Coordinates of C-alpha atoms and ligand atoms in Angstrom, one line a residue:
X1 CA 111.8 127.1 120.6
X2 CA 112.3 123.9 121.9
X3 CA 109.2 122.1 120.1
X4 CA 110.8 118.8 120.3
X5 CA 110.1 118.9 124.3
X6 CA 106.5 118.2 123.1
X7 CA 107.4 114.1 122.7
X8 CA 107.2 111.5 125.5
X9 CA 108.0 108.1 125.6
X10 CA 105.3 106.5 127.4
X11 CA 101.8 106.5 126.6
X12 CA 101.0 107.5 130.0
X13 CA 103.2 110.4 130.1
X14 CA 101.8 111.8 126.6
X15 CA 98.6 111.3 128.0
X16 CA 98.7 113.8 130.9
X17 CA 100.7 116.1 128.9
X18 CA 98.0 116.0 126.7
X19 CA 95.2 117.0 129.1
X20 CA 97.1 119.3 130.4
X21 CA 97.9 121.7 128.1
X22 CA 94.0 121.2 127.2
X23 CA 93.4 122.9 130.6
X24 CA 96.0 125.4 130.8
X25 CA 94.6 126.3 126.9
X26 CA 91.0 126.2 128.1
X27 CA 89.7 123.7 126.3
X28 CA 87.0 121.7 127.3
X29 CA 88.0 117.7 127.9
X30 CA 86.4 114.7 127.3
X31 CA 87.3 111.4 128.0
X32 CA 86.3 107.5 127.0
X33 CA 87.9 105.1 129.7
X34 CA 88.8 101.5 128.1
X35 CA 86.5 99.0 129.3
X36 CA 88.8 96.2 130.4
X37 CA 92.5 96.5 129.4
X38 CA 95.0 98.7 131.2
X39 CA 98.5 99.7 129.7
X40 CA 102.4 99.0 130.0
X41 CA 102.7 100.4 133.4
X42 CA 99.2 99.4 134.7
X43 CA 97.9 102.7 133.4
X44 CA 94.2 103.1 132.7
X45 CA 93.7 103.2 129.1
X46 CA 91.6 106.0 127.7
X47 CA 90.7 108.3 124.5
X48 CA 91.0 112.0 125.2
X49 CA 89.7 114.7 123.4
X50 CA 89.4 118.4 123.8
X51 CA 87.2 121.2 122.5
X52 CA 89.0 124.6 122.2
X53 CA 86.2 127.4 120.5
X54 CA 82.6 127.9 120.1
X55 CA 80.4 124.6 120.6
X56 CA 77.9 125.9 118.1
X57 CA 81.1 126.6 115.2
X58 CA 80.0 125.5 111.7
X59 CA 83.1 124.2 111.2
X60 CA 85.4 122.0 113.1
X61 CA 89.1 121.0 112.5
X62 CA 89.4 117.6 113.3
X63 CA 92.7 116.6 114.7
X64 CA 93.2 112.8 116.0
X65 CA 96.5 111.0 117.0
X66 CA 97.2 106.8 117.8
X67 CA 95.1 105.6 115.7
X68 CA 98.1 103.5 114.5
X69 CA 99.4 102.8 118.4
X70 CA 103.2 104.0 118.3
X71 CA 102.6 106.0 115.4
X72 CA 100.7 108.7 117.9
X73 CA 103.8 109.9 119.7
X74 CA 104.1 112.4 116.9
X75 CA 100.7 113.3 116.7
X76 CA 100.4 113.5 120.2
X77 CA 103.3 116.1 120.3
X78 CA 101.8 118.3 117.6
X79 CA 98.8 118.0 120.0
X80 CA 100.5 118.9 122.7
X81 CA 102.4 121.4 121.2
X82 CA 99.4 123.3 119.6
X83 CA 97.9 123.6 122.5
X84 CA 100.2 124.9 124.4
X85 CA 101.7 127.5 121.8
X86 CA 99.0 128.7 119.7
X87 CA 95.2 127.8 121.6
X88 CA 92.7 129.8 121.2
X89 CA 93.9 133.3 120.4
X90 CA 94.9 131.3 116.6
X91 CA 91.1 130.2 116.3
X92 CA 89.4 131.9 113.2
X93 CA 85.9 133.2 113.9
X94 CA 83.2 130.1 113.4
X95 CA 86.1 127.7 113.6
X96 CA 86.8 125.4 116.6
X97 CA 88.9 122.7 117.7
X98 CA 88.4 119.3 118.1
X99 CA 91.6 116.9 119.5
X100 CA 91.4 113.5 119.7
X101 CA 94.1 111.8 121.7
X102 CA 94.9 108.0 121.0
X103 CA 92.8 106.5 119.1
X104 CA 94.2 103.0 119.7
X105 CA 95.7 103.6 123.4
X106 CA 96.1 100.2 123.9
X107 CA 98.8 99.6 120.9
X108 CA 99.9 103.5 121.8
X109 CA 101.2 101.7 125.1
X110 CA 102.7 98.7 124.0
X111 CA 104.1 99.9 121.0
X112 CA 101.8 98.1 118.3
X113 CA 100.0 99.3 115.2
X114 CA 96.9 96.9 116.3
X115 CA 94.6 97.2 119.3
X116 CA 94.3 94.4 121.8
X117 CA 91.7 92.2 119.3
X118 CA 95.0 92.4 116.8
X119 CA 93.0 94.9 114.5
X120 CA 94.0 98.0 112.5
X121 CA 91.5 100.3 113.6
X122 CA 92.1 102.7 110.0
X123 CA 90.5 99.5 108.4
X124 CA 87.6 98.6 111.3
X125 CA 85.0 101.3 109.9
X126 CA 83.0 98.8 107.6
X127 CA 79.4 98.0 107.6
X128 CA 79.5 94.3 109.4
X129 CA 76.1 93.6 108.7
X130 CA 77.1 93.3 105.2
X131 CA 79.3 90.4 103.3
X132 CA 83.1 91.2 103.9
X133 CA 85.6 91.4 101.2
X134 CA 87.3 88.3 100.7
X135 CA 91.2 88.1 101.3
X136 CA 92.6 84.8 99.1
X137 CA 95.9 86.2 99.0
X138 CA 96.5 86.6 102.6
X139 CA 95.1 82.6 103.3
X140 CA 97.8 81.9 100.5
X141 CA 100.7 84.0 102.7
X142 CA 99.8 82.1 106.1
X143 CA 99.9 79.0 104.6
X144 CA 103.7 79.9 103.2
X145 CA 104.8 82.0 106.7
X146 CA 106.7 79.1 108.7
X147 CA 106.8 81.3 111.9
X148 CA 107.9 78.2 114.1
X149 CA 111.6 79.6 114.4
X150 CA 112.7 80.4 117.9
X151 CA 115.5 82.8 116.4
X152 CA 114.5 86.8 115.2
X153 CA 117.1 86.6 112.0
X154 CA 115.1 83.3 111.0
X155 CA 112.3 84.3 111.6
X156 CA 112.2 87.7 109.4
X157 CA 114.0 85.5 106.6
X158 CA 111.1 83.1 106.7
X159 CA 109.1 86.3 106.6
X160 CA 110.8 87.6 103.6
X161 CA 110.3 84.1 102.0
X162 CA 106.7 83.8 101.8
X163 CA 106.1 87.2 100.6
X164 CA 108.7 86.7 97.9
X165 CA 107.3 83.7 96.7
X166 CA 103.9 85.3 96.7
X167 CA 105.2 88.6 94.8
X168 CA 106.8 85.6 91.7
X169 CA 103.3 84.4 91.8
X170 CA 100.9 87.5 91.6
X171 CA 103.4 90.7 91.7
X172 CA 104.8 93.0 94.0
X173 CA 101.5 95.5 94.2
X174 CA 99.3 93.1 94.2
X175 CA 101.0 91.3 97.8
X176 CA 101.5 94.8 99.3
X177 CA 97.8 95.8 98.7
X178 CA 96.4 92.5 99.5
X179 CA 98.9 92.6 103.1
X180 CA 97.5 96.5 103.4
X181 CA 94.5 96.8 102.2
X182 CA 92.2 95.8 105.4
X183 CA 91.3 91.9 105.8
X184 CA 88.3 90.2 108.0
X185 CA 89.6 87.0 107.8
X186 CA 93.2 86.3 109.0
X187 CA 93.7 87.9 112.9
X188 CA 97.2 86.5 112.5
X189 CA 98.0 88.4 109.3
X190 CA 98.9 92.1 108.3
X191 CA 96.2 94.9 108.0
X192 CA 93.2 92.3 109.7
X193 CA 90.4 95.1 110.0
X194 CA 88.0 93.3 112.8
X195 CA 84.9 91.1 113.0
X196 CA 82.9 94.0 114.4
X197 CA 83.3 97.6 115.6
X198 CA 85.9 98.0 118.0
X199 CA 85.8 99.8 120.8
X200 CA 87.8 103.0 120.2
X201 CA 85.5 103.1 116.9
X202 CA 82.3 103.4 119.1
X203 CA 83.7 105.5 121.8
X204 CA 85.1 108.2 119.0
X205 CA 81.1 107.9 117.2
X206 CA 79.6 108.6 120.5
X207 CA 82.3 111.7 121.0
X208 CA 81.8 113.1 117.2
X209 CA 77.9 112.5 117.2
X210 CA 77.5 114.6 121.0
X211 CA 80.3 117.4 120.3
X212 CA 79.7 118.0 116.1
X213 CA 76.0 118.1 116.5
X214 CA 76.1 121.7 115.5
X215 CA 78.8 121.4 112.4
X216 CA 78.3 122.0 108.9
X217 CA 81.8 121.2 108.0
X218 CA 84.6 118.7 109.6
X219 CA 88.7 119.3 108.5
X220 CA 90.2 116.1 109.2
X221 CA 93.7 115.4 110.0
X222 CA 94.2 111.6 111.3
X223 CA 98.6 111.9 112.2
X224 CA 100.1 108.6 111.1
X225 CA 104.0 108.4 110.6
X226 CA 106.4 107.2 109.0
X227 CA 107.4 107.7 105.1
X228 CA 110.5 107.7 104.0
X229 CA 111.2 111.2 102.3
X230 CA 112.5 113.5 104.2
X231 CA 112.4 115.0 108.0
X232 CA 109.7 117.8 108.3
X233 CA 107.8 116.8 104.9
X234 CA 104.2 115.1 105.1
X235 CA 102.3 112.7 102.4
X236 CA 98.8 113.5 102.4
X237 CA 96.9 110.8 101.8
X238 CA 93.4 112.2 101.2
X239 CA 90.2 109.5 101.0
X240 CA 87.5 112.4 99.5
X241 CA 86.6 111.0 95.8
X242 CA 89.4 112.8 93.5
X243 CA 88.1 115.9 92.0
X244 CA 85.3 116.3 93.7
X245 CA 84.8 119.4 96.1
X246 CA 85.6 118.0 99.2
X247 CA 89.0 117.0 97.6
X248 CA 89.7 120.3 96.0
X249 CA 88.7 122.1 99.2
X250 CA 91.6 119.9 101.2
X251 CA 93.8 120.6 97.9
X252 CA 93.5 124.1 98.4
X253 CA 94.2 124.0 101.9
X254 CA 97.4 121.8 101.9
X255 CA 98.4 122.1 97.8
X256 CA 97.0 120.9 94.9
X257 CA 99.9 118.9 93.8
X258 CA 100.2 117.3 97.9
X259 CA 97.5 115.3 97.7
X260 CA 97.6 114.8 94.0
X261 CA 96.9 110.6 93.7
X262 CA 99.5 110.6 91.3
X263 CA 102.0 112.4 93.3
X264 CA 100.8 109.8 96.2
X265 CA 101.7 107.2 93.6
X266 CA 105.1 108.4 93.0
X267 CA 105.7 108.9 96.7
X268 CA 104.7 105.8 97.1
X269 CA 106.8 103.8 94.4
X270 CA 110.1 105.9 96.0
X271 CA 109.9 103.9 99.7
X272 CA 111.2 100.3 99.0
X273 CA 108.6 99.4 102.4
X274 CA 105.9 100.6 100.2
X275 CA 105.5 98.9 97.1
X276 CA 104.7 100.3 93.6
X277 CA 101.7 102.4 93.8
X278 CA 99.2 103.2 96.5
X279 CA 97.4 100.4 97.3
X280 CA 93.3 99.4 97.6
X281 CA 91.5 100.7 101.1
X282 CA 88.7 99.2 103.3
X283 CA 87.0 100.2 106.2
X284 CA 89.0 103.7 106.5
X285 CA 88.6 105.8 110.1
X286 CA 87.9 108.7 108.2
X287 CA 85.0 106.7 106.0
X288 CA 83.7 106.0 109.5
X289 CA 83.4 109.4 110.2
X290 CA 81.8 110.4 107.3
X291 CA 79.2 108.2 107.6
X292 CA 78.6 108.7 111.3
X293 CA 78.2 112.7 110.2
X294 CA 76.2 112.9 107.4
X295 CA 73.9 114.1 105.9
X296 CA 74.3 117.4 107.8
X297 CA 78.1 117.4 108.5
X298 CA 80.9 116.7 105.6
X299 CA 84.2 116.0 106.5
X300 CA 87.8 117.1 104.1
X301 CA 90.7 116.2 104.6
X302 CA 93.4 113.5 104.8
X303 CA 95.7 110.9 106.8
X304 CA 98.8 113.3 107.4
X305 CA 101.8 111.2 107.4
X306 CA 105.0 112.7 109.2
X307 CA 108.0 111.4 106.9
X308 CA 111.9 110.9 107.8
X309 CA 115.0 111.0 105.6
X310 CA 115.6 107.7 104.8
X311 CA 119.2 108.2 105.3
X312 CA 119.6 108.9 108.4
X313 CA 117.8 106.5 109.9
X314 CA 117.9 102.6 110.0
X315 CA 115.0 101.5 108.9
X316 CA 112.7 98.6 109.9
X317 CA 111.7 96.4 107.5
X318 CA 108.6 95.4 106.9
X319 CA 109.7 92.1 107.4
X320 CA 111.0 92.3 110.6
X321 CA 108.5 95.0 111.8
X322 CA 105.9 92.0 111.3
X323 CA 107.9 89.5 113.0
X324 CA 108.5 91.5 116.0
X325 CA 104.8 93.2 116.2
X326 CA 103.7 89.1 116.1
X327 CA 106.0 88.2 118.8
X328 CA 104.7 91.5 121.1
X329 CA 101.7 90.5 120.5
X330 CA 101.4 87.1 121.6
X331 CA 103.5 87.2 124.8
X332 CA 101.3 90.2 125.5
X333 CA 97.9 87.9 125.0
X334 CA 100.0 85.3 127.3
X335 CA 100.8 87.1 129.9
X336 CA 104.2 86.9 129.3
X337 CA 107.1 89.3 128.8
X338 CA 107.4 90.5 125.2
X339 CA 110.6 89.6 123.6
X340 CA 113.6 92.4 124.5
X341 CA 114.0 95.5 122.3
X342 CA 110.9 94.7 120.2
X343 CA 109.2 97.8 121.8
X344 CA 111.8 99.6 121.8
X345 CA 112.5 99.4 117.8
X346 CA 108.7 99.2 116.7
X347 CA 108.6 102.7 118.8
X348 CA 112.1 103.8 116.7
X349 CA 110.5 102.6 114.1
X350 CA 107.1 105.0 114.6
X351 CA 109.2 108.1 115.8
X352 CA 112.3 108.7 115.7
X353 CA 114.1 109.5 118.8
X354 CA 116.6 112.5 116.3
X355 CA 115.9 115.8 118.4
X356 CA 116.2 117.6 115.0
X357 CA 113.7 115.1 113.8
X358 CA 111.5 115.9 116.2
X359 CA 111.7 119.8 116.1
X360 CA 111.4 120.0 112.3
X361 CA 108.0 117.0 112.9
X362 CA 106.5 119.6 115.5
X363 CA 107.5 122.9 113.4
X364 CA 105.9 121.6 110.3
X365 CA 102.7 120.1 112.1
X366 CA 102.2 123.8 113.3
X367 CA 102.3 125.1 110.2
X368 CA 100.2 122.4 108.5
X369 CA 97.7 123.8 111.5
X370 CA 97.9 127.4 110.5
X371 CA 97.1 126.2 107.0
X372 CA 94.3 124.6 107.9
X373 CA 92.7 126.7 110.3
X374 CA 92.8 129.4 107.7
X375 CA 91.0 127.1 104.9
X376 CA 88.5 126.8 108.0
X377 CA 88.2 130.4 108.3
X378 CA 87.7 131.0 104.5
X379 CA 84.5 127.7 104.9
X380 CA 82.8 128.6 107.8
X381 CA 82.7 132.6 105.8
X382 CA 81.1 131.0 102.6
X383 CA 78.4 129.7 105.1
X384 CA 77.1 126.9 102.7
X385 CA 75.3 123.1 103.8
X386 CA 77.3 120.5 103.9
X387 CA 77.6 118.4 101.1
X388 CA 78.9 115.0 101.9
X389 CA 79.0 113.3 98.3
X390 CA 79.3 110.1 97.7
X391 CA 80.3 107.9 100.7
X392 CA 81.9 104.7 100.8
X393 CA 83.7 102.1 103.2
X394 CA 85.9 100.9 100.2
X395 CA 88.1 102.0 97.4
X396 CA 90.7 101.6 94.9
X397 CA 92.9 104.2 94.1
X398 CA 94.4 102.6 90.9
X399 CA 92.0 103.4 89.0
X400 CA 90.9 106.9 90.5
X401 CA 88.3 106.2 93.3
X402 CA 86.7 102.9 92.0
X403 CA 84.6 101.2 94.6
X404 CA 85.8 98.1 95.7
X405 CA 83.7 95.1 94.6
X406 CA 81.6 93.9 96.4
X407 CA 82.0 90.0 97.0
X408 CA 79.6 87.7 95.2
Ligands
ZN1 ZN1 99.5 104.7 110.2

């Protein structure tokens, strides 16, 4: 089988690929329309989703894609190619199926992680009524990024610069979690999390709260990419509090050892773009979600990475995958044309373009499916309440599942 036909290059294309195969599977669509922006091609810019199963099904396998922009061309094609091979006749009895195409449509266009405010959406879902975290590091790294250099190469050495001098200073985990943790401060800097709920984030409440009315039970797979360990591998990266049920229950589906934190750790310390150990979260989509669905829906699960061998591929690095984001970015916000090629890597850089990539990305995501739907199977037969736990908009994950601080 040809899975890796299941990619596009165009946000536009995946799009109608998408709802297509929703129809021909006979799923019922849904769709959230973008208020003001349109896309690379003068597209209209919109969240898809599509319910496959039983409306009144106690539970409900989550699946979203985009949520990191570029990063959704591999979700979309596990989507896409889900729907179109396996549908409905693969549904368990009291299961359904919820897709969620492109979260983030905008950067899913354009090629960038952020949204068209310049925020990561997987660190938007805070409380905003409440003080935000404070970010000292990050004012420290704009302060040192001289980003007045007309020329790429000097421009991702100036990059490479202030973070080095930062990582003498405080240490290499403590830069990479402070530049990835989720900010409210810096719109200009790495992982900046919003000022207030985005869009996408109150389009996808509005979607959960009318379609998962009836659920007990939510299995959440948010697609992200790209890790380097090896084509047609995954890192789980589940945000359910360690060793509690909702954690053993994704364990169970996907392997204890998977989502293991320390195995996260390890995975972690092997990809030099990555740092030392997994670093601190705030304001997590799937945090969102939980909180949007409780008390009488929980949600299990993870953010799936797809991962690449880092052989084979050139990689981006961080570095330079800031500058050029930056540079898209602002000539975008102009008006003007963004700088040549930068889409074009930042895509490379999300999905490979490798046909044996993709086939062994779309293979594996159909398998990580049939794993899931068959933990689903084995929930919605125990027939229990849900049981959300403990929920939480921040965390640590150096020290287990502490909750972030709260600022003074
Ligand atoms: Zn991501």
């Amino acid at each position: 089988l040809d899975l890796h036909t299941h990619f596009s290059s165009t946000y536009a294309v995946a799009r109608q690929r998408f709802c297509d195969a929703a129809r021909r599977a006979g799923a019922r669509g849904f769709s959230r329309r973008h208020p003001t922006e349109t896309g690379l091609e003068g597209e209209a810019l919109t969240i898809d989703a599509a319910w496959l199963g039983p409306a009144e099904a106690p539970v409900v396998v989550l699946s979203l894609s985009g949520t990191h922009g570029p990063e959704g061309y591999a979700g979309s094609a596990a989507q896409t190619a889900w729907l179109t091979l396996e549908g409905k006749a693969s549904l368990p009895r009291g299961v359904a199926m919820l897709f969620v195409h492109a979260v983030n449509p905008w950067g899913f266009s354009f090629g960038l992680r952020v949204n068209e405010q310049q925020v990561d959406l997987n660190r938007n879902a805070m409380d905003f009524t409440r003080p935000l975290p404070p970010s000292p590091i990050v004012a420290q790294y704009l302060a040192l990024r001289d980003d007045d250099h007309g020329d790429r190469e000097a421009a991702i050495a100036a990059e490479r610069a202030a973070r080095d001098a930062l990582k003498r200073e405080h240490g290499a985990w403590a830069v990479h979690d402070a530049l990835s943790r989720g900010q409210y401060e810096f719109p200009d800097a790495p992982g900046f999390g919003g000022r207030a709920e985005q869009w996408s984030l109150q389009a996808l409440r509005s979607l959960l709260q009318e379609l998962c009315s009836q659920a007990r039970h939510i299995a959440y797979i948010d697609w992200h990419t790209l890790i380097e360990k090896r084509d047609g591998e995954f890192v789980f990266l589940c945000f359910n509090e360690p060793q509690g049920a909702l954690f053993e229950r994704a364990g169970g589906w996907w392997g204890r050892e998977a989502i293991d934190p320390a195995t996260v750790d390890a995975q972690w310390a092997a990809d030099p773009a990555l740092g030392s150990a997994r670093p601190s979260r705030n304001g997590l989509l799937m945090w969102g979600v939980q909180h949007w669905l409780a008390p009488h829906c929980d949600v299990a699960g993870a953010v799936v990475e797809f991962c690449r061998d880092p052989v084979v591929d050139r990689s981006l690095s961080p570095e330079a995958r800031a500058v050029d984001s930056r540079r898209v970015f602002a000539a975008l916000r102009r008006g003007a044309t963004p700088p040549p090629g930068a889409r074009e890597r930042l895509l490379e850089a999300s999905c490979p373009s490798r046909t044996d990539w993709r086939q062994r990305a779309v293979e594996a995501a159909l398998q990580l499916y049939r794993r899931t739907l068959e933990g689903a199977r084995a929930w919605a037969a125990e027939d229990i309440a849900a049981r959300p736990g403990r929920l939480v908009r921040s965390a640590g994950f150096g020290a287990g599942f502490a909750e972030a601080r709260e600022p003074a």
